[in-house]
Coordinates of C-alpha atoms in Angstrom, one line a residue:
M1 CA -0.1 0.1 -0.7
H2 CA 2.7 2.6 0.1
L3 CA 4.3 2.2 -3.2
M4 CA 0.8 3.5 -4.0
F5 CA 0.1 6.4 -1.5
E6 CA 4.1 7.4 -2.6
N7 CA 4.2 6.0 -5.6
V8 CA 1.1 6.1 -7.6
L9 CA -0.9 8.7 -6.1
K10 CA 1.9 11.5 -6.7
N11 CA 2.4 10.0 -10.5
L12 CA -1.7 10.9 -11.1
M13 CA -1.0 14.6 -9.1
L14 CA 3.0 15.3 -11.4
L15 CA 0.5 14.1 -14.6
W16 CA -2.6 16.5 -14.0
T17 CA -0.5 19.1 -13.5
G18 CA 1.8 18.0 -16.6
A19 CA 4.5 17.8 -14.5
Y20 CA 5.0 14.1 -15.0
K21 CA 8.5 13.6 -16.8
T22 CA 8.2 14.5 -20.5
L23 CA 4.4 13.6 -20.7
N24 CA 1.7 16.0 -22.6
A25 CA -1.1 15.2 -22.8
G26 CA -1.5 13.5 -25.9
D27 CA -4.7 13.0 -27.4
E28 CA -6.7 13.4 -23.5
D29 CA -7.3 16.6 -21.8
Y30 CA -6.7 15.3 -18.6
E31 CA -4.8 18.2 -17.1
L32 CA -5.3 20.7 -14.9
P33 CA -5.2 24.8 -15.3
A34 CA -2.1 26.2 -12.4
T35 CA -5.3 28.3 -11.3
V36 CA -7.5 25.6 -10.8
W37 CA -4.4 24.0 -9.2
D38 CA -3.7 25.7 -7.0
A39 CA -6.9 26.8 -5.6
I40 CA -7.1 23.0 -4.0
G41 CA -3.6 22.8 -2.8
E42 CA -5.3 26.5 -1.0
A43 CA -8.5 24.9 -0.1
S44 CA -6.8 21.7 0.7
A45 CA -4.3 23.3 3.1
Q46 CA -7.6 25.5 4.9
A47 CA -9.3 22.3 5.5
G48 CA -7.0 21.6 8.6
D49 CA -9.2 24.0 9.9
T50 CA -11.9 22.0 9.8
I51 CA -10.8 18.6 9.9
P52 CA -9.8 17.1 13.7
Y53 CA -5.8 16.7 15.5
A54 CA -7.5 13.2 15.6
F55 CA -7.2 12.8 12.2
G56 CA -3.6 13.5 11.5
P57 CA -1.9 16.2 10.3
R58 CA -2.7 19.3 8.6
P59 CA -3.5 18.5 5.1
P60 CA -0.3 20.2 3.1
N61 CA -0.8 22.6 0.1
V62 CA -0.5 20.2 -2.8
A63 CA 0.1 23.0 -5.3
T64 CA 3.0 24.3 -3.8
D65 CA 4.5 21.9 -0.4
K66 CA 6.9 19.0 -2.1
T67 CA 8.6 18.4 1.3
S68 CA 5.7 17.8 3.4
W69 CA 4.0 14.6 2.2
T70 CA 4.3 11.4 4.3
A71 CA 2.5 8.0 3.2
D72 CA -0.3 8.7 5.4
L73 CA -0.6 12.3 4.7
R74 CA -0.4 11.4 0.9
S75 CA -4.0 8.6 1.4
F76 CA -5.4 11.1 4.2
W77 CA -5.9 13.8 0.8
A78 CA -6.9 11.3 -2.2
L79 CA -9.6 9.7 -0.1
Y80 CA -11.1 12.0 1.8
I81 CA -10.1 15.2 0.5
G82 CA -9.1 14.4 -3.5
P83 CA -12.9 14.1 -4.2
V84 CA -14.1 16.5 -2.9
L85 CA -12.0 19.3 -4.3
L86 CA -11.1 17.2 -7.9
A87 CA -15.2 17.1 -8.1
G88 CA -16.1 19.0 -11.1
R89 CA -12.6 20.5 -12.0
F90 CA -11.6 18.0 -15.1
S91 CA -12.1 18.8 -18.8
H92 CA -14.4 15.4 -18.8
R93 CA -16.0 13.1 -16.5
K94 CA -13.8 10.5 -16.6
Y95 CA -10.9 11.2 -15.5
Y96 CA -12.8 11.8 -12.0
D97 CA -15.0 9.0 -12.3
H98 CA -11.8 7.4 -13.0
F99 CA -10.1 8.4 -9.9
V100 CA -13.1 7.7 -7.7
L101 CA -12.6 4.3 -8.6
L102 CA -9.5 4.0 -7.2
V103 CA -10.2 5.5 -4.4
R104 CA -12.7 3.0 -3.8
L105 CA -10.8 0.1 -3.7
I106 CA -8.5 1.8 -1.9
H107 CA -11.8 2.3 0.8
R108 CA -11.5 -1.2 0.3
C109 CA -8.4 -2.7 1.1
L110 CA -8.3 -0.7 4.5
Q111 CA -11.1 -3.0 6.1
F112 CA -10.7 -3.8 9.1
E113 CA -12.4 -7.9 8.1
I114 CA -12.9 -8.6 4.0
T115 CA -14.7 -11.5 2.6
L116 CA -13.7 -13.3 0.1
G117 CA -16.6 -11.9 -2.5
E118 CA -15.4 -8.0 -2.2
V119 CA -11.2 -10.0 -2.5
D120 CA -13.1 -11.0 -6.4
E121 CA -14.8 -8.0 -6.4
I122 CA -10.8 -5.9 -5.8
W123 CA -9.5 -7.7 -7.8
A124 CA -12.3 -6.9 -11.1
G125 CA -11.8 -3.0 -9.8
F126 CA -8.4 -3.2 -10.0
V127 CA -8.2 -4.7 -13.3
D128 CA -10.9 -2.4 -14.7
W129 CA -8.0 0.9 -14.2
V130 CA -5.4 0.2 -14.3
T131 CA -7.3 -1.6 -18.7
E132 CA -8.9 2.3 -18.0
Y133 CA -5.3 3.9 -16.8
E134 CA -3.5 2.9 -20.4
R135 CA -6.0 4.1 -22.3
I136 CA -6.2 7.7 -20.5
Y137 CA -2.4 7.9 -19.7
Y138 CA -0.1 6.0 -21.7
Q139 CA -2.8 6.0 -24.8
L140 CA -1.4 2.0 -26.4
N141 CA 1.6 4.7 -27.2
P142 CA 4.9 3.3 -27.2
E143 CA 6.0 6.9 -26.9
R144 CA 4.4 7.2 -23.7
L145 CA 5.5 4.1 -21.3
S146 CA 6.7 5.8 -19.1
A147 CA 3.7 5.7 -18.2
C148 CA 3.3 2.5 -16.9
L149 CA 5.6 2.1 -14.1
L150 CA 5.7 -1.4 -12.2
T151 CA 3.5 0.0 -9.2
I152 CA 0.6 0.7 -11.5
H153 CA 0.9 -3.8 -12.9
A154 CA 1.7 -4.4 -8.9
L155 CA -2.3 -3.4 -8.5
L156 CA -3.4 -6.1 -10.5
H157 CA -1.5 -8.0 -7.7
I158 CA -3.0 -6.8 -4.0
A159 CA -6.2 -9.1 -4.2
D160 CA -3.8 -12.2 -4.7
S161 CA -1.8 -10.6 -1.8
I162 CA -4.5 -10.2 0.9
I163 CA -5.4 -14.0 0.1
A164 CA -2.2 -14.8 1.3
A165 CA -2.1 -13.0 3.7
G166 CA -5.6 -11.5 5.0
P167 CA -6.4 -7.6 5.2
V168 CA -3.7 -4.8 3.7
W169 CA -3.0 -3.9 7.3
A170 CA -2.3 -6.9 9.1
S171 CA 1.7 -6.3 6.4
W172 CA 1.6 -2.5 5.8
A173 CA 4.4 -0.9 6.4
F174 CA 3.4 2.1 8.9
P175 CA 3.7 0.3 12.4
M176 CA 7.5 -0.3 11.3
E177 CA 7.4 3.1 10.2
R178 CA 6.4 4.3 13.3
F179 CA 8.3 2.3 15.5
C180 CA 11.3 3.7 13.5
G181 CA 10.1 7.3 13.8
S182 CA 10.3 6.5 17.5
L183 CA 14.2 5.4 17.4
Q184 CA 15.4 9.1 16.0
P185 CA 15.6 11.1 18.9
A186 CA 17.4 8.2 21.0
I187 CA 19.8 9.0 18.9
R188 CA 22.6 10.9 21.4
S189 CA 25.8 10.4 19.6
R190 CA 27.0 10.9 16.3
R191 CA 29.6 8.8 16.5
Y192 CA 28.6 5.4 17.5
P193 CA 24.3 6.0 17.2
Y194 CA 24.5 2.5 16.9
A195 CA 25.4 2.2 20.2
S196 CA 22.4 4.2 21.6
L197 CA 19.8 2.5 19.1
N198 CA 21.5 -0.6 21.0
R199 CA 20.6 0.5 24.7
Y200 CA 17.2 2.3 23.7
V201 CA 16.1 -0.8 22.3
L202 CA 16.7 -2.8 25.1
D203 CA 16.1 -0.3 28.0
R204 CA 12.5 -0.6 25.6
A205 CA 12.0 -4.5 26.4
R206 CA 13.1 -4.3 29.7
L207 CA 10.7 -2.1 30.8
S208 CA 8.2 -4.0 28.6
H209 CA 9.3 -6.9 30.4
I210 CA 8.4 -5.7 34.3
K211 CA 5.1 -3.6 33.1
Q212 CA 4.1 -7.2 31.7
I213 CA 5.2 -9.7 34.2
Y214 CA 4.3 -7.9 37.9
D215 CA 1.2 -5.8 36.0
L216 CA 3.1 -1.9 36.3
G217 CA 2.0 -1.1 33.7
D218 CA 0.1 2.4 34.9
A219 CA 3.0 2.2 37.6
L220 CA 5.8 2.4 35.3
R221 CA 3.1 4.6 32.7
L222 CA 5.4 7.6 31.3
G223 CA 2.7 9.1 30.9
P224 CA -0.3 11.7 32.0
T225 CA -1.9 9.5 34.8
K226 CA -5.5 7.7 34.1
L227 CA -9.1 7.7 36.1
H228 CA -11.2 5.2 35.5
G229 CA -9.1 5.0 31.8
F230 CA -9.2 8.2 30.6
Y231 CA -8.1 11.8 31.4
Q232 CA -9.2 13.7 34.1
G233 CA -12.4 12.8 33.9
I234 CA -15.8 11.1 35.1
C235 CA -17.9 7.4 34.5
I236 CA -21.6 8.6 34.8
P237 CA -23.7 5.0 36.0
G238 CA -25.3 3.2 33.2
Y239 CA -23.7 4.5 30.5
R240 CA -20.1 2.2 30.2
T241 CA -19.6 3.7 26.2
C242 CA -18.5 7.1 27.7
A243 CA -16.9 9.7 30.5
L244 CA -17.1 13.3 30.6
L245 CA -13.7 16.2 30.2
P246 CA -13.0 19.2 31.5
P247 CA -14.2 22.3 30.9
H248 CA -16.5 21.5 33.6
P249 CA -18.5 25.8 34.2
P250 CA -20.9 26.3 37.5
P251 CA -24.4 23.9 37.0
P252 CA -26.9 25.9 34.8
T253 CA -30.4 26.0 36.0
F254 CA -33.7 24.5 33.8
G255 CA -34.5 28.5 33.5
S256 CA -31.5 30.2 32.5
L257 CA -31.6 28.1 28.8
Q258 CA -32.8 29.3 26.0
A259 CA -36.4 28.1 25.6
G260 CA -35.8 27.1 22.9
L261 CA -33.0 24.1 24.3
Q262 CA -35.8 24.4 27.0
N263 CA -38.4 22.7 25.0
K264 CA -36.4 20.1 23.3
I265 CA -34.6 18.4 26.6
I266 CA -38.9 18.3 27.1
G267 CA -39.5 16.3 23.9
A268 CA -36.5 14.1 24.6
F269 CA -38.3 12.9 27.5
I270 CA -41.7 13.0 26.2
T271 CA -40.2 10.5 23.9
R272 CA -38.1 8.5 25.6
F273 CA -40.7 7.5 29.1
S274 CA -44.1 8.6 27.7
S275 CA -44.3 11.6 30.0
T276 CA -46.3 14.4 30.4
A277 CA -44.8 18.3 28.7
S278 CA -46.3 19.9 32.0
S279 CA -45.7 17.5 34.5
T280 CA -41.8 16.9 32.7
R281 CA -41.5 20.8 33.2
N282 CA -42.6 20.9 37.2
A283 CA -39.8 18.0 37.0
L284 CA -36.8 19.7 35.0
K285 CA -36.7 22.6 37.2
N286 CA -35.7 20.7 40.2
A287 CA -33.7 18.8 38.5
V288 CA -29.8 19.1 39.4
F289 CA -28.1 19.8 36.1
E290 CA -24.6 19.7 35.0
E291 CA -22.4 21.0 32.0
W292 CA -19.3 19.6 30.6
G293 CA -17.2 20.3 27.0
R294 CA -15.3 17.5 26.1
I295 CA -16.5 13.5 25.6
K296 CA -14.5 10.7 25.6
I297 CA -16.5 7.9 23.1
M298 CA -14.9 4.9 25.2
P299 CA -12.6 2.7 25.0
D300 CA -10.1 4.3 23.0
G301 CA -12.4 6.2 20.6
D302 CA -13.0 9.7 19.9
T303 CA -12.5 13.0 21.6
V304 CA -15.6 15.8 21.1
R305 CA -15.8 19.2 21.8
A306 CA -18.8 21.3 22.8
S307 CA -18.6 24.7 20.4
M308 CA -20.0 26.5 23.6
L309 CA -17.8 26.0 25.5
T310 CA -14.6 24.8 23.9
G311 CA -15.1 25.9 20.2
A312 CA -12.7 28.7 20.2
A313 CA -9.6 26.7 22.5
S314 CA -8.6 24.7 19.6
T315 CA -7.6 25.5 15.8
R316 CA -8.4 23.0 15.1
D317 CA -12.3 22.6 14.8
A318 CA -13.8 19.2 17.0
C319 CA -17.1 20.2 17.3
F320 CA -18.9 17.9 14.4
V321 CA -19.5 14.2 15.0
Q322 CA -22.4 11.5 13.3
Y323 CA -24.8 10.3 14.9
E324 CA -27.4 7.6 14.9
A325 CA -31.5 7.8 15.4
L326 CA -35.1 6.6 14.5
V327 CA -37.1 8.5 12.8
D328 CA -40.5 8.1 12.3
L329 CA -40.9 7.3 8.3
N330 CA -45.6 7.8 8.9
A331 CA -44.7 11.0 10.9
R332 CA -46.6 13.2 8.0
S333 CA -49.5 10.2 8.2
R334 CA -51.3 10.8 11.7
N335 CA -53.1 8.4 11.7
A336 CA -50.6 5.4 10.4
A337 CA -48.7 2.9 11.9
I338 CA -45.4 3.8 14.2
Q339 CA -42.3 2.7 11.6
L340 CA -39.3 3.5 12.8
I341 CA -35.8 2.6 11.2
P342 CA -32.6 3.8 12.4
R343 CA -31.2 7.1 10.2
T344 CA -27.6 8.8 10.7
F345 CA -27.3 11.8 11.3
Y346 CA -24.5 15.0 11.7
G347 CA -23.6 18.1 13.4
Q348 CA -22.9 19.8 15.2
L349 CA -21.8 19.1 19.5
Q350 CA -23.3 22.6 21.4
Q351 CA -23.2 21.7 24.5
I352 CA -23.4 18.6 26.8
L353 CA -25.6 18.1 29.6
V354 CA -26.0 15.9 32.8
I355 CA -29.5 15.4 34.3
D356 CA -30.2 14.1 37.6
C357 CA -34.4 13.6 36.9
P358 CA -36.9 13.4 39.8
P359 CA -38.9 11.1 39.1
I360 CA -41.7 12.2 36.8
P361 CA -45.0 11.1 37.1
N362 CA -47.7 8.6 35.8
S363 CA -43.8 8.0 32.7
T364 CA -41.2 5.3 32.9
Y365 CA -39.3 7.7 34.3
S366 CA -38.8 6.6 37.9
D367 CA -35.2 5.2 39.3
R368 CA -33.4 8.8 39.2
A369 CA -30.8 7.4 37.0
P370 CA -28.8 11.0 35.4
L371 CA -29.3 11.2 31.9
I372 CA -26.8 13.2 29.4
F373 CA -28.0 14.3 26.7
A374 CA -26.0 15.6 23.2
V375 CA -27.2 18.8 22.3
I376 CA -26.6 18.5 18.8
R377 CA -26.7 21.9 15.9
T378 CA -28.5 19.7 12.9
C379 CA -25.8 20.2 9.3
D380 CA -29.6 19.8 6.4
I381 CA -27.5 17.5 3.4
S382 CA -29.0 18.6 0.4
E383 CA -26.9 16.1 -1.2
D384 CA -24.7 13.1 -1.4
H385 CA -21.3 11.4 -3.5
P386 CA -22.8 9.2 -6.2
V387 CA -19.9 6.4 -5.3
L388 CA -18.2 7.8 -1.4
D389 CA -19.5 7.8 1.9
I390 CA -19.1 11.3 1.2
H391 CA -22.3 13.8 2.3
Y392 CA -22.6 17.8 1.4
Y393 CA -24.5 20.2 3.0
A394 CA -25.1 24.4 2.8
K395 CA -26.5 25.2 6.2
E396 CA -27.3 24.1 9.8
S397 CA -31.4 23.7 10.0
T398 CA -32.9 22.3 13.0
L399 CA -31.1 22.1 17.4
D400 CA -31.5 18.0 18.3
V401 CA -31.3 17.1 21.7
V402 CA -30.6 12.9 21.7
D403 CA -28.9 10.5 23.9
V404 CA -25.3 10.4 24.0
T405 CA -25.3 7.2 23.6
T406 CA -25.9 8.4 20.3
V407 CA -22.8 10.2 18.8
Q408 CA -21.5 8.1 17.2
C409 CA -17.7 9.4 16.2
L410 CA -16.0 12.4 15.7
V411 CA -16.3 13.7 11.8
G412 CA -14.1 17.0 10.0
R413 CA -14.9 19.2 7.6
L414 CA -14.1 20.5 4.1
R415 CA -14.9 24.0 2.4
D416 CA -15.7 23.5 -1.5
R417 CA -17.1 26.5 -3.6
G418 CA -19.8 27.3 -1.6
R419 CA -20.8 25.1 0.0
W420 CA -19.1 22.2 3.2
A421 CA -18.5 18.6 2.3
I422 CA -18.9 15.8 6.1
I423 CA -15.3 14.1 5.7
D424 CA -16.1 10.4 8.2
R425 CA -13.6 8.4 7.9
S426 CA -15.6 5.9 10.8
G427 CA -17.0 3.5 7.1
S428 CA -19.0 0.4 8.9
L429 CA -16.9 0.5 11.9
S430 CA -18.8 3.1 13.9
R431 CA -22.9 2.5 13.2
A432 CA -25.4 2.8 16.2
L433 CA -26.9 -1.2 17.5
Y434 CA -30.8 -0.9 18.4
A435 CA -32.3 -3.5 20.2
D436 CA -35.0 -5.9 18.9
D437 CA -37.7 -7.3 20.7
G438 CA -38.4 -9.7 19.0
S439 CA -35.8 -13.2 18.3
G440 CA -34.6 -12.1 14.8
E441 CA -31.3 -13.1 13.3
E442 CA -30.8 -10.5 11.6
G443 CA -27.4 -9.4 13.5
E444 CA -25.7 -12.0 12.4
D445 CA -23.4 -12.4 10.0
A446 CA -24.6 -11.8 6.3
G447 CA -21.9 -10.9 4.1
G448 CA -19.9 -14.3 3.1
E449 CA -17.2 -15.8 4.8
A450 CA -14.6 -13.3 5.9
L451 CA -10.9 -13.8 5.9

C-alpha cells in the first residue's frame, strides 16, 4: 500500500499538472489549469482548521508544498479531500470517475474485515482501473511507456496478496515506520549512533517485560495519570461507552436555558419516557444540571468538544459528529402506525448536559438515574456523493437533543465552492445498534466468509 500512496497517487498528481517527466496530455485532456490546481492546493491547506487533530497532521498545500508529504498524508488526501476538491474540475467526467474508482478500491482494501466476494471485487476493480489507466495516460503509445510503471502493474496483485496474507493492515509497513520514527530521538551520539539505538531498544524491551510480568503498566506509565481509563474525567452510571471531560463550568439551571432548548429537552423526555409536557417541565425545574466541555467515546474512541464551551480553544475544529437516531417513516401521517428506522445524521455538538431529574409522575422514568444529553445543531444534508461516503451541506438546521450514546464518532469538514463536505472516516466501524424485541437473526453475519 505504501507504493500506492507514495508512487501511484503522487504520479497521478504529476500527470494532472503536466509535471510528469516529459509527457504531455497527448490525445487526452486530463491536465488541470494552474489556477485550478492552485485553488485546490489552497483549499487543501485551509482544510486543516476544520479537520480534527485526531484525523492526523494538517493537509499541506498540494500545489506548493513538495516536502511535507508522507504516505499517511497522501492517503488521507486521496481518500477524503481529493474526491471533494477534484469534483467538476476536469474537462471530462471520465478522469474524475477513474480517480474515484481508485479511491473506492483503496477504501475496500483498508477494511478491517474483508470477504472473499469483496476480494474478487477488488481484483476485478483493479483490472478495470489499470485498463482505463492505459487508455488515458499510456494511450497505447510506445513513446509514452514511461507512464506504465511497475507499481501500476503491482495493483493487479493486491487481491492475491490479501488472499495470501489477509487484509492489508495485517502486513503493511506503517507500524514499522512509526517504530523507526520513535527511534530517532534515541540517537545521542553522531559518532556511535548504533550504540545509542541498541541501548534504547534494549531498555525499552526490559521496561516492557517488567510491566507485563509484574502487572505494573499503570505504575510505570510515563504519560499523564489516567482516571477510570481516561484523562481527568468521570463516568456516569449506565453510560459505559462514554466519559465526561473538562472544562466543567458552574452548573446551569433549567430556567437559565434558552426557551427553545428547554422545549427540546422536554420533548426528549416525552419521547423516551412517555411523560406529559407539564409533568416533565415541573420535574425539570427541580432537576440538577451539569455541563461538560468534552466527551470521550470509550474505550479508545474520539474525543469530541462542545462548541459553546471549547469551540475557540483549539484552531482545529473537533465539534462535529456523526450520530444515529430512530426516525418515524410515517411521521407526516397522523393515522399511520409508527414505523421507526435508524438514520444517520451529522451536526455540531454544542452542549453536553447531565440531568439528574426527580421522578416524573405517570411515566416510565422513575429510577432517578442521571441522563447525559447531547445538544446538536444538525447539518442539512443537501447532496450525497453517488459512489463514496461523502455528504454535502450548505447550512445547519434544527437543534436536536439526543442521548449521548447515539453519538458515534467525530467527523471533519471541508469547505469547497460555497458548501461543506462531511469527512467521515468511520465507515461501517461506527454505527449504532438498536436492540430488537423479537428473536430475529438479523445480527448474524450475512456477508459471506470473512478473511
